[in-house]
XYZ file of C-alpha atoms in Angstrom:
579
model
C -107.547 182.453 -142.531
C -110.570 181.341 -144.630
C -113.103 179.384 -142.241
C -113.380 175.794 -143.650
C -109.910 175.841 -145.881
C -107.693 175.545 -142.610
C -107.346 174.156 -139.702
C -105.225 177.077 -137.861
C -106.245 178.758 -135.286
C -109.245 176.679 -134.703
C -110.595 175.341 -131.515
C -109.964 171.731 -132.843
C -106.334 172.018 -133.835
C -105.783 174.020 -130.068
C -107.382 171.215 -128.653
C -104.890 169.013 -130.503
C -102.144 170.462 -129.776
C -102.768 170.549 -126.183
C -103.277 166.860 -126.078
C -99.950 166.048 -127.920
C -97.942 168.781 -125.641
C -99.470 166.428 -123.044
C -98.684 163.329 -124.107
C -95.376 163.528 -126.397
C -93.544 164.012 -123.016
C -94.654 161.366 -121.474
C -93.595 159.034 -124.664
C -90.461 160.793 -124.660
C -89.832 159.809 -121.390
C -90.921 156.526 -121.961
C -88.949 156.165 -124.902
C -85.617 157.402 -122.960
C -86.440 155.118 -120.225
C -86.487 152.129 -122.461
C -83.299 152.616 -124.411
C -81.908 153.393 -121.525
C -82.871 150.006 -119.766
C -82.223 148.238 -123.239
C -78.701 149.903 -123.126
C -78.191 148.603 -119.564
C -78.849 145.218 -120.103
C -76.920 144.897 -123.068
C -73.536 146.128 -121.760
C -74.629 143.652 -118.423
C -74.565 141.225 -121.177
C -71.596 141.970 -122.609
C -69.774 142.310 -119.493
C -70.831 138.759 -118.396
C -69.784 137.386 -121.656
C -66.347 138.925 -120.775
C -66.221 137.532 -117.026
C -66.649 133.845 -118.808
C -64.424 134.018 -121.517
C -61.729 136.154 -118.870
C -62.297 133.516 -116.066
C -61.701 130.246 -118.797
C -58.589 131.827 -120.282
C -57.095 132.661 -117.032
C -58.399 129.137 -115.513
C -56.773 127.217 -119.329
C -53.242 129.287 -118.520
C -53.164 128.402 -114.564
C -53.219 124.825 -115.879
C -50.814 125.029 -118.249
C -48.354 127.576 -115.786
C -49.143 124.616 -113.067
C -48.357 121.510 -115.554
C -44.825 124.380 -116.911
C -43.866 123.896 -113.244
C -44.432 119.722 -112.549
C -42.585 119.257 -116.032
C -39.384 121.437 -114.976
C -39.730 119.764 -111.022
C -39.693 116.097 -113.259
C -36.673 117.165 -115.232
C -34.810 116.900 -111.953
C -35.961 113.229 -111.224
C -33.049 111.292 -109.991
C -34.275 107.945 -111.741
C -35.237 109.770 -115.089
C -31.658 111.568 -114.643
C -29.751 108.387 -113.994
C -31.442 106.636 -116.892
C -30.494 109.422 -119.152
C -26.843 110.036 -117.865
C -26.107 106.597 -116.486
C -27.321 103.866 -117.802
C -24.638 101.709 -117.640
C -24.282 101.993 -114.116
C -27.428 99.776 -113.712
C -27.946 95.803 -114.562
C -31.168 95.234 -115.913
C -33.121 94.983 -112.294
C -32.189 98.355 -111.296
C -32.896 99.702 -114.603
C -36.286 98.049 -114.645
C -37.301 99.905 -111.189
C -36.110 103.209 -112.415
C -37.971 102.904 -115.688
C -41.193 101.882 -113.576
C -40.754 105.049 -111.443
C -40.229 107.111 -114.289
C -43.345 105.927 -115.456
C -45.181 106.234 -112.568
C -44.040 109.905 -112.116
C -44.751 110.196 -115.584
C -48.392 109.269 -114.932
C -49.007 111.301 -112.256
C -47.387 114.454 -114.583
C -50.552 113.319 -116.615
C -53.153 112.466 -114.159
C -52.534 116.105 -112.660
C -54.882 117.841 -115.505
C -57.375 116.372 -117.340
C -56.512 118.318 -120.751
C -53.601 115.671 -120.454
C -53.448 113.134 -123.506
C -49.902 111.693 -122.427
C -46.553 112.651 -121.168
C -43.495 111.420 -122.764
C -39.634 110.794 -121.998
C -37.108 110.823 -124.690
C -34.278 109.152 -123.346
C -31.399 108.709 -126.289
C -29.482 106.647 -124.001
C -31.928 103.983 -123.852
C -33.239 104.468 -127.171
C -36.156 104.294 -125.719
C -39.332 106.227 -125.199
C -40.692 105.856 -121.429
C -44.534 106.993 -122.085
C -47.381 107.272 -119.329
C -49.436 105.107 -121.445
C -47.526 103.206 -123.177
C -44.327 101.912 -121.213
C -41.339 101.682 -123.484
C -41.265 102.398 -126.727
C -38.888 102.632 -129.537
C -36.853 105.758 -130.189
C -37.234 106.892 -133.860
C -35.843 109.574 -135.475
C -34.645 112.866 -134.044
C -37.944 115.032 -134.056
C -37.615 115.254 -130.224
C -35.022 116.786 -130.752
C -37.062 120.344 -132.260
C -37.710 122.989 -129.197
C -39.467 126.457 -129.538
C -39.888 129.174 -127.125
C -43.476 128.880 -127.318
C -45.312 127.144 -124.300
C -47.574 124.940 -126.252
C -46.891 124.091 -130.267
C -49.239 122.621 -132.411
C -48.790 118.822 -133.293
C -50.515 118.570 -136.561
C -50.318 114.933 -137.323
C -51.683 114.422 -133.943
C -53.625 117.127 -133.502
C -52.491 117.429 -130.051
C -51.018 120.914 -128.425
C -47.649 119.746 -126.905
C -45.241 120.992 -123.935
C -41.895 119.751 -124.875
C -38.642 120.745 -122.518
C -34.929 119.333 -123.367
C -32.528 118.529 -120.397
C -30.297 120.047 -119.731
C -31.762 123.494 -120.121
C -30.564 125.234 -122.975
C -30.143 128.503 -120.919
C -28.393 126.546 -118.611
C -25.689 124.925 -120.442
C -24.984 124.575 -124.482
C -24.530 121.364 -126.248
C -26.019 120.023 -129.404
C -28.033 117.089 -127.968
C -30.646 116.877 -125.274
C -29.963 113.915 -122.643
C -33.158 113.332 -122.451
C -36.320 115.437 -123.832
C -40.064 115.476 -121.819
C -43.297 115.929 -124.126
C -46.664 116.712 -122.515
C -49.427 115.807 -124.876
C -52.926 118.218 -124.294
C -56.007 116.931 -125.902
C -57.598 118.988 -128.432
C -60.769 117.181 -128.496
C -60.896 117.719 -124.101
C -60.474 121.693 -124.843
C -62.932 121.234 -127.430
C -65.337 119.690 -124.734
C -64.491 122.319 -122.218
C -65.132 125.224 -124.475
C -68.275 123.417 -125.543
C -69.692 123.635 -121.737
C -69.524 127.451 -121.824
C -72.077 127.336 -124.590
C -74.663 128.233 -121.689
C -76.555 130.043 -124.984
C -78.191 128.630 -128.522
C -76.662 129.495 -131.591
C -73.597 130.416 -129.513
C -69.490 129.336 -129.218
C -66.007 129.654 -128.263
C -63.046 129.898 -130.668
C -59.593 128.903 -128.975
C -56.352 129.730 -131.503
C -53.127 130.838 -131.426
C -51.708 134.046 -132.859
C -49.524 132.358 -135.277
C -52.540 130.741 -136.547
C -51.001 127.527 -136.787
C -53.814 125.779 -134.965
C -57.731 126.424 -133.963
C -60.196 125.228 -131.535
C -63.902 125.909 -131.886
C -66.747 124.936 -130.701
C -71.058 125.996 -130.944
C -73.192 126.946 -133.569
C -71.090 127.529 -137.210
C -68.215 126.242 -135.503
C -66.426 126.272 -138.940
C -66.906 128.865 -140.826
C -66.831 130.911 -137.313
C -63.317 129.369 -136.852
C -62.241 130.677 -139.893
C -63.449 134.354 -139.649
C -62.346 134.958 -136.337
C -59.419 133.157 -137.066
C -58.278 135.508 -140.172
C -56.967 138.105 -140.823
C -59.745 140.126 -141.443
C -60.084 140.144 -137.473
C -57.999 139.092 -134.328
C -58.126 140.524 -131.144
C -54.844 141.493 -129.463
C -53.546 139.266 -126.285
C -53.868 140.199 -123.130
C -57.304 142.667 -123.675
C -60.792 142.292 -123.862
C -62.781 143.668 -127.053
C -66.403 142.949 -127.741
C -67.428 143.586 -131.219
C -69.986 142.159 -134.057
C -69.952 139.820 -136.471
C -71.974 138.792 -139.382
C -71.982 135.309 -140.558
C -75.155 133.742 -142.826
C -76.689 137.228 -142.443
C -76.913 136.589 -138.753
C -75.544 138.939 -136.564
C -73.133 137.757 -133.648
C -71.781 140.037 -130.473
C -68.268 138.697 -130.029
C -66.133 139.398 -126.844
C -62.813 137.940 -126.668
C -59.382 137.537 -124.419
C -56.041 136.969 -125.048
C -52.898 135.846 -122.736
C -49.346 136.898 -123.801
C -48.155 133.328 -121.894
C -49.745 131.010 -124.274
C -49.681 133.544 -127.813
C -53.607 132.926 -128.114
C -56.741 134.519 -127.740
C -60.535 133.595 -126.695
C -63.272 134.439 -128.830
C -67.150 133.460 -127.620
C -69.918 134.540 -129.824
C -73.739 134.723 -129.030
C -76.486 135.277 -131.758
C -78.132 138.914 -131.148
C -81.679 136.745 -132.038
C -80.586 134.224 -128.902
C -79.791 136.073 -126.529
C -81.492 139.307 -126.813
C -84.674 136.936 -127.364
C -86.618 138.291 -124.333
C -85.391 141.926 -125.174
C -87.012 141.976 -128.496
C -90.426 140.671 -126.836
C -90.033 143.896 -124.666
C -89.168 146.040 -128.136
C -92.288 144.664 -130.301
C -94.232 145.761 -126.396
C -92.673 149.233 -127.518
C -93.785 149.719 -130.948
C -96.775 147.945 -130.059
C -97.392 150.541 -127.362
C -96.194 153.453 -129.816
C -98.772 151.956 -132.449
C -101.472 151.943 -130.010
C -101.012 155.344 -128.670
C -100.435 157.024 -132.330
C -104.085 154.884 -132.972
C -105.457 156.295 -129.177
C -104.319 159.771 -130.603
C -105.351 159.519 -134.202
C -108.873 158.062 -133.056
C -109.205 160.759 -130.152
C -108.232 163.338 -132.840
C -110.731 161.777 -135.792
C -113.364 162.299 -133.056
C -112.575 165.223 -131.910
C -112.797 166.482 -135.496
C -115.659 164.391 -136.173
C -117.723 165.483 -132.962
C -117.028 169.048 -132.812
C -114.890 170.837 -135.442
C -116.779 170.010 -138.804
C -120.202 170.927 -136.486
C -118.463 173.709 -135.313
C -116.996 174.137 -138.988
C -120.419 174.492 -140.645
C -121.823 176.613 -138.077
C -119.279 178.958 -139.111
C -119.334 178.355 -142.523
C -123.063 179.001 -142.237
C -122.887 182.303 -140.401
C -120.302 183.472 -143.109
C -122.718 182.828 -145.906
C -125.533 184.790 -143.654
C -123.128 187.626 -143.773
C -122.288 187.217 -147.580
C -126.482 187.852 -148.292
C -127.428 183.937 -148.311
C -130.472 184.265 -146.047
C -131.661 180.614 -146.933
C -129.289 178.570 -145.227
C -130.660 175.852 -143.139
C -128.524 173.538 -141.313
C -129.556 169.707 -140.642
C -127.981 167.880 -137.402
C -128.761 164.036 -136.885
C -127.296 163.975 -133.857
C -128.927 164.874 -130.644
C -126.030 166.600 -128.948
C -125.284 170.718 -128.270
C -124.892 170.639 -131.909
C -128.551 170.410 -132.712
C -129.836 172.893 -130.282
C -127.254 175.597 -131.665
C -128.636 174.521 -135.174
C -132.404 174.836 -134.388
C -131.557 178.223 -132.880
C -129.376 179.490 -135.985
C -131.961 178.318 -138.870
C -134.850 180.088 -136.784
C -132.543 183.113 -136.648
C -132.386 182.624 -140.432
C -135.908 182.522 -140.751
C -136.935 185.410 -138.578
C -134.349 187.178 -140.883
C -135.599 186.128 -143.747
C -139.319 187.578 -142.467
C -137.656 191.025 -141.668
C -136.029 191.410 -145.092
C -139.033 190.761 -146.378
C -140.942 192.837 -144.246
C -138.668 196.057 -144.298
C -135.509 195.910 -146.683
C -136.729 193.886 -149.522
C -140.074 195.744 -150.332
C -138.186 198.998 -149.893
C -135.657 198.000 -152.640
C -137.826 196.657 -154.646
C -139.783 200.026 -155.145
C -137.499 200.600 -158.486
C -136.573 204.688 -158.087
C -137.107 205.567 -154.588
C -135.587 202.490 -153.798
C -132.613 202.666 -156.037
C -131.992 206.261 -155.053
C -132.080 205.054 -151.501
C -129.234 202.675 -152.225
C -127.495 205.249 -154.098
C -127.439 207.767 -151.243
C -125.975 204.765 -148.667
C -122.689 205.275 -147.518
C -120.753 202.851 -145.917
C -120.282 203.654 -142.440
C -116.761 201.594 -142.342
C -115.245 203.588 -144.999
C -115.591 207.048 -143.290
C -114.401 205.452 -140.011
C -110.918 204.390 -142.110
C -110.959 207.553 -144.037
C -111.082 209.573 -140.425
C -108.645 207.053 -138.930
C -106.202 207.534 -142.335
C -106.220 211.014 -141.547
C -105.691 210.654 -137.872
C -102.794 208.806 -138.658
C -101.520 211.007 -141.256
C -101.682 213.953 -139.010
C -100.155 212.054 -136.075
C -97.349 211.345 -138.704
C -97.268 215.036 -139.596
C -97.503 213.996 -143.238
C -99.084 217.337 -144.657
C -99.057 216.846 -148.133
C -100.400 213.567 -148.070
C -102.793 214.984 -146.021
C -103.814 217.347 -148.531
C -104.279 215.095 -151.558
C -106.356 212.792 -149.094
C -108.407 215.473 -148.101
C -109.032 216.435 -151.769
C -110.269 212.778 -152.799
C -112.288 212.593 -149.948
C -114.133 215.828 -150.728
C -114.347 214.583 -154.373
C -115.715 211.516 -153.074
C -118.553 212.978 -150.944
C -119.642 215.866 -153.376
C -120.390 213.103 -155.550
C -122.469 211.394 -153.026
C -124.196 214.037 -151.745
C -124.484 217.025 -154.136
C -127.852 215.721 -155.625
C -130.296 213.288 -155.619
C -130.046 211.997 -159.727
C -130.589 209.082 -160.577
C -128.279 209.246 -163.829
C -124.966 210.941 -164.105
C -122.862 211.588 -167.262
C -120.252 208.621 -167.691
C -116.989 210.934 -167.252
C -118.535 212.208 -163.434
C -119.185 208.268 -162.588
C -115.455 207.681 -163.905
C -113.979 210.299 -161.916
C -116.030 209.235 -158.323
C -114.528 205.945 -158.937
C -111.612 206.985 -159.629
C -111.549 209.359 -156.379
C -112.613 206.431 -154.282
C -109.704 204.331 -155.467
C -106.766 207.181 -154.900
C -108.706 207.081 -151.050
C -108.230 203.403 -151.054
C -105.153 203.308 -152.792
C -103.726 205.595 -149.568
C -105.164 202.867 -147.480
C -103.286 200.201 -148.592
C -100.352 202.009 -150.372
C -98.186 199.105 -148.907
C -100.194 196.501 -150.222
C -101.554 197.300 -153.296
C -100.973 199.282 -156.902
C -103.889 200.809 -159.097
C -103.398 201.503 -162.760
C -106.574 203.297 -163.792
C -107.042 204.042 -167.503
C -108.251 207.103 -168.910
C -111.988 207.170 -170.362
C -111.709 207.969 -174.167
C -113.318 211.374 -174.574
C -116.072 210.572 -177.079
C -117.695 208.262 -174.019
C -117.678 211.312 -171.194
C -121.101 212.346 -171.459
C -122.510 209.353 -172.047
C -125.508 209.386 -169.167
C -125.307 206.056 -167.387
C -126.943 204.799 -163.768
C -125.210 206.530 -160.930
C -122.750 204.554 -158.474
C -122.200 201.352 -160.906
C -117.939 201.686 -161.217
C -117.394 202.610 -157.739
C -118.687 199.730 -156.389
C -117.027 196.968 -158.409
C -113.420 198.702 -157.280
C -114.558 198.300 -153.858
C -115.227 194.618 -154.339
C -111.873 194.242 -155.765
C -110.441 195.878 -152.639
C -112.531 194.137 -150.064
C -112.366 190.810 -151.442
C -109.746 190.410 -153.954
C -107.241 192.476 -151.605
C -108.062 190.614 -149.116
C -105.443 188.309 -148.244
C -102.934 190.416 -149.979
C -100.069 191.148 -147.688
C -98.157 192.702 -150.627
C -98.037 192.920 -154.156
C -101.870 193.676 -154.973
C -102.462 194.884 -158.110
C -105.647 195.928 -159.252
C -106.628 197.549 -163.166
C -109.092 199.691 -164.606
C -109.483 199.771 -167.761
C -111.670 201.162 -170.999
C -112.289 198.861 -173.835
C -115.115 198.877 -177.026
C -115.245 194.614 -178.081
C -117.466 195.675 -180.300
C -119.826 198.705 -181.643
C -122.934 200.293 -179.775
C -120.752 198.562 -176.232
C -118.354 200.280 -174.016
C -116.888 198.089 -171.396
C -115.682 198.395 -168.122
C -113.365 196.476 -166.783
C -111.909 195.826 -162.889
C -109.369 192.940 -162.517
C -107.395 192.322 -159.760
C -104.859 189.361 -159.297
C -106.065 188.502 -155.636
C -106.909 184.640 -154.310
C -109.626 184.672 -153.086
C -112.501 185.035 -155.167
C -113.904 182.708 -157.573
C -115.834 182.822 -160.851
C -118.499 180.537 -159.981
C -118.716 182.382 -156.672
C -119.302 185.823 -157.866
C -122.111 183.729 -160.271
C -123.794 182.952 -157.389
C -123.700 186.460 -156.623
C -124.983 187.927 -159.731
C -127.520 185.352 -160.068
C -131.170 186.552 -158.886
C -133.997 183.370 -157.931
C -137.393 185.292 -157.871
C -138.468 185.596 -154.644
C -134.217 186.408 -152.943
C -134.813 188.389 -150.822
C -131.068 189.354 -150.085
C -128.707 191.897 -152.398
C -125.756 192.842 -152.700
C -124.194 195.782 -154.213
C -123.161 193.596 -157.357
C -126.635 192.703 -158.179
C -128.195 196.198 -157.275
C -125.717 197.500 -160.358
C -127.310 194.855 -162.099
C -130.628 195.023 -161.608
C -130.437 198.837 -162.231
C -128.844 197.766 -165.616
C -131.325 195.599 -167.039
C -134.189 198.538 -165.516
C -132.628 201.226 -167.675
C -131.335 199.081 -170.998
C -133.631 196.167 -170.873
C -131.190 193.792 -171.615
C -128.582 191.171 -170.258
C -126.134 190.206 -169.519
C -124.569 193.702 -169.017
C -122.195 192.676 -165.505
C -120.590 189.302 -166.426
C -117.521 187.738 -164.241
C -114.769 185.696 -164.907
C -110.974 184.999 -164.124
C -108.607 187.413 -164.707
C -104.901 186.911 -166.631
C -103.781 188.590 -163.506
C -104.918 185.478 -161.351
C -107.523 186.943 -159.885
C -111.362 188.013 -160.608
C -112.168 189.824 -163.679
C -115.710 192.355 -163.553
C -116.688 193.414 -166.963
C -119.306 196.030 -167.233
C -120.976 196.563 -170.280
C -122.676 199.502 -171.268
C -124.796 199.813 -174.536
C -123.966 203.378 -175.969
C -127.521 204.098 -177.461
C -126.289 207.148 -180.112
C -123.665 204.506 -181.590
C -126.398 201.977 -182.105
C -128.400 204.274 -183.723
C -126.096 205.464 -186.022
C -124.498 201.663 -187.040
């Protein structure tokens, strides 16, 4: 991971992710406990809905079984039986008494329910009609006469639900003509009222109809249109069972629950609005979200702080120390706030400083000393690399691979004869070539897994051209320890030989790594009088300019590969004299 370009593994996002392991539990658990209690309530709902509309049917068909069995106990009335069979045995008087009591039983047939609109005798003997509210009146036509098997049929003209049973039974005896027929007369309008006193809800009602659809009773909210869609066909609950359900209507939602009794051949339907009577639910659900929304804010806030407060300090303290270790001795942090933060600060940019006097004191004037100096950094060798070169070997022994064993061994005594056979400060071109070259087999076995080299050959007419010692070796090393980096597989570095023009050979190193940056490697080619800090890239070219007075000879720039192009240019003095 590069410190300051992501956030993983970092104190801050631990810290995070501790506090939402902590807390997404809890919401999860809050969350379950709420649908679950939401879920509860509305099937407590529902089922209540079903007890009312259950309890009404049932209550609506006890009536009408109670009113089935006073109709067939009047069809045995002696009087109404004597008018209808006899009438000639009576004189007027007598027929006048048993018309009254006729009546009268009549009336109490109707009095006995209050869905009751009238109750009627057909008697074709008389050619009368004996009726509970109106006496006597005349006998017209023969639509009496019309029975069904259904309990109740619709009387459109009326609009009136009517009971209507012929004497004698037809079951019971067959003949074309009643003697006399009995009509009982329900009320629409009363059932209308009834069902309208179960509207205990707003926006709410009850749809009463039969499954013939030959008549319908509503009442509530969109009583009509309601009527109608319930009604349909597009949905009708069967009779005898209970089914709650949804409907849309005016892009309202309704929950529906229904009943249905095989005795009568209709079915129930109430409806309630979702909005009415889940009104105090969906207080309780904006409580939710508005809970969720305030603890995503609690945990965004608490995380912007967190951030805010300690990773981006923390972040540039790091980000400092790694620019301390890349040569930048001039860093100097700057804390407003008086916290931990500051005192860490103070202590780093006097660390800086004292560093800063010791470069100055011992490693700066040392290197600045032009050949002593530059044969001292000549003659360094980096302690790392013969730890991994005695580790590679370790492990190619433990591995028992011989041969590579023996090629390693070769570059690596290549490599050091170079180093330490003498103290020169020049070296023809073609010995520089093949250190580098040795160095990069040594690395190459390093990270055979990782990377590929392609190494050109140096043209011959450049071998013994005398050039600074260690100035090729080093830029391969950069492109292994930087542009490698990050390179878990397919690294691919180049070395190549080129002349862009006459009296200039140059080098080139390009790798196709991701991790280093023209304007970076700028910064570290770039020398402010007075730096105290350097790095093996500016050593090559200070000793450069010191031997051909002139620049730029080390330039930088981004490869085709992807990655960081070096080019080293070295004036060859014989073909300048001779152009």
């Amino acid at each position: 991971m590069v410190l300051g370009k992501g956030l993983k593994n970092t104190i801050f996002s631990r810290i995070v992710a501790v506090f939402l392991i902590a807390i997404i539990p809890l919401y999860l658990l809050g969350m379950s406990l709420y649908n679950w209690g939401l879920n509860a309530i509305q099937r407590e709902i529902q089922n209540t809905l079903n007890s009312q509309v259950t309890f009404y049917l049932n209550d609506f068909e006890s009536d009408i079984r109670r009113t089935q069995d006073l109709l067939y106990d009047t069809l045995n009335d002696e009087d109404l039986n004597q008018l209808a069979i006899l009438p000639d045995s009576m004189d007027n008087y007598q027929m006048s008494k048993a018309i009254l009591r006729v009546q009268n039983r009549l009336d109490a047939l109707k009095n006995s329910s209050s869905l009751i609109d009238d109750v009627k005798a057909y008697i074709p003997a008389l050619d009368r009609i004996v009726s509970a509210n109106e006496a006597l009146l005349p006998l017209n036509g023969t639509a009496y006469k019309t029975t069904t098997e259904r309990v109740l049929n619709y009387d459109e003209a009326n609009r009136q639900l009517v009971m209507r049973q012929s004497y004698p039974l037809k079951d019971t005896i067959e003949q074309l003509d009643p003697q006399f027929v009995i009509d009982i007369s329900f009320s629409m309008s009363r059932i209308e009222q009834n069902l309208a006193q179960l509207n205990y809800y707003e926006d709410s009602g009850l749809v009463l109809y039969d499954r013939a659809q030959t008549y319908t009773i509503a009442s509530g909210a969109e009583s009509g249109p309601m009527a109608e869609r319930l009604s349909g066909t597009e949905w009708k609950p069967a009779a005898g069972d209970a089914n709650p359900g949804n409907v849309t209507m005016n892009d309202r939602r309704y929950i529906t629950v229904s009943a249905g009794s095989e005795f009568l051949d209709v079915a129930l339907v109430k409806y309630v609005s979702f909005r009415t009577i889940f009104a105090n639910l969906t207080v309780y659900s904006w409580m939710f979200w508005l809970f969720s929304g305030i603890s995503l804010a609690a945990i965004l806030l608490i995380g912007a702080f967190t951030y805010r407060k300690i990773h981006r300090p923390m972040l540039k303290l790091i980000n400092s120390f790694r620019k301390l270790e890349q040569g930048y001795f001039h860093v100097e942090i700057q804390h407003r706030a008086n916290d931990e933060f500051k005192y860490l600060y103070l202590k780093f940019n006097s660390m800086t400083e004292n560093i800063r006097l010791l470069i100055d004191q011992v490693y700066n004037q040392k290197i600045l000393a032009q050949r002593s100096e530059l044969r001292q950094l000549q003659a360094q060798i980096n302690p790392h690399f013969l730890y991994n070169s005695f580790f590679i070997l370790k492990t190619m022994a433990r591995n028992e691979e011989f041969e590579r064993i023996e090629s390693f061994t070769d570059h690596l005594g290549e490599y050091f004869r170079f180093i330490t056979r003498n103290d020169a400060d020049e070296v023809p071109l073609t010995d520089e070539v093949e250190h580098a070259r040795a160095y990069a087999n040594i690395q190459l076995m390093r990270f055979y897994h990782r990377v590929e080299l392609s190494f050109g050959d140096l043209p011959r007419r450049y071998a013994g051209t005398i050039v600074p010692r260690l100035i090729v070796q080093p830029l391969i090393e950069n492109a292994f320890e930087h542009g490698m980096k990050r390179k878990k597989q397919g690294g691919l570095i180049a070395v190549r030989f080129e002349q862009t023009q006459p009296g200039r050979l140059t080098i080139v190193v390009e790798d196709n790594g991701d991790d280093a940056e023209p304007e970076k490697l700028a910064r570290l080619l770039s020398m402010n009088e007075g730096q105290t800090e350097t790095t093996a890239l500016v050593n090559i070219k200070r000793r450069l300019e010191i031997k051909y007075e002139s620049a730029p000879l080390l330039t930088a720039d981004r490869s085709e590969l992807g990655g960081l192009r070096i080019s080293l240019h070295i004036p060859i003095l014989d073909e300048v004299d001779h152009v």
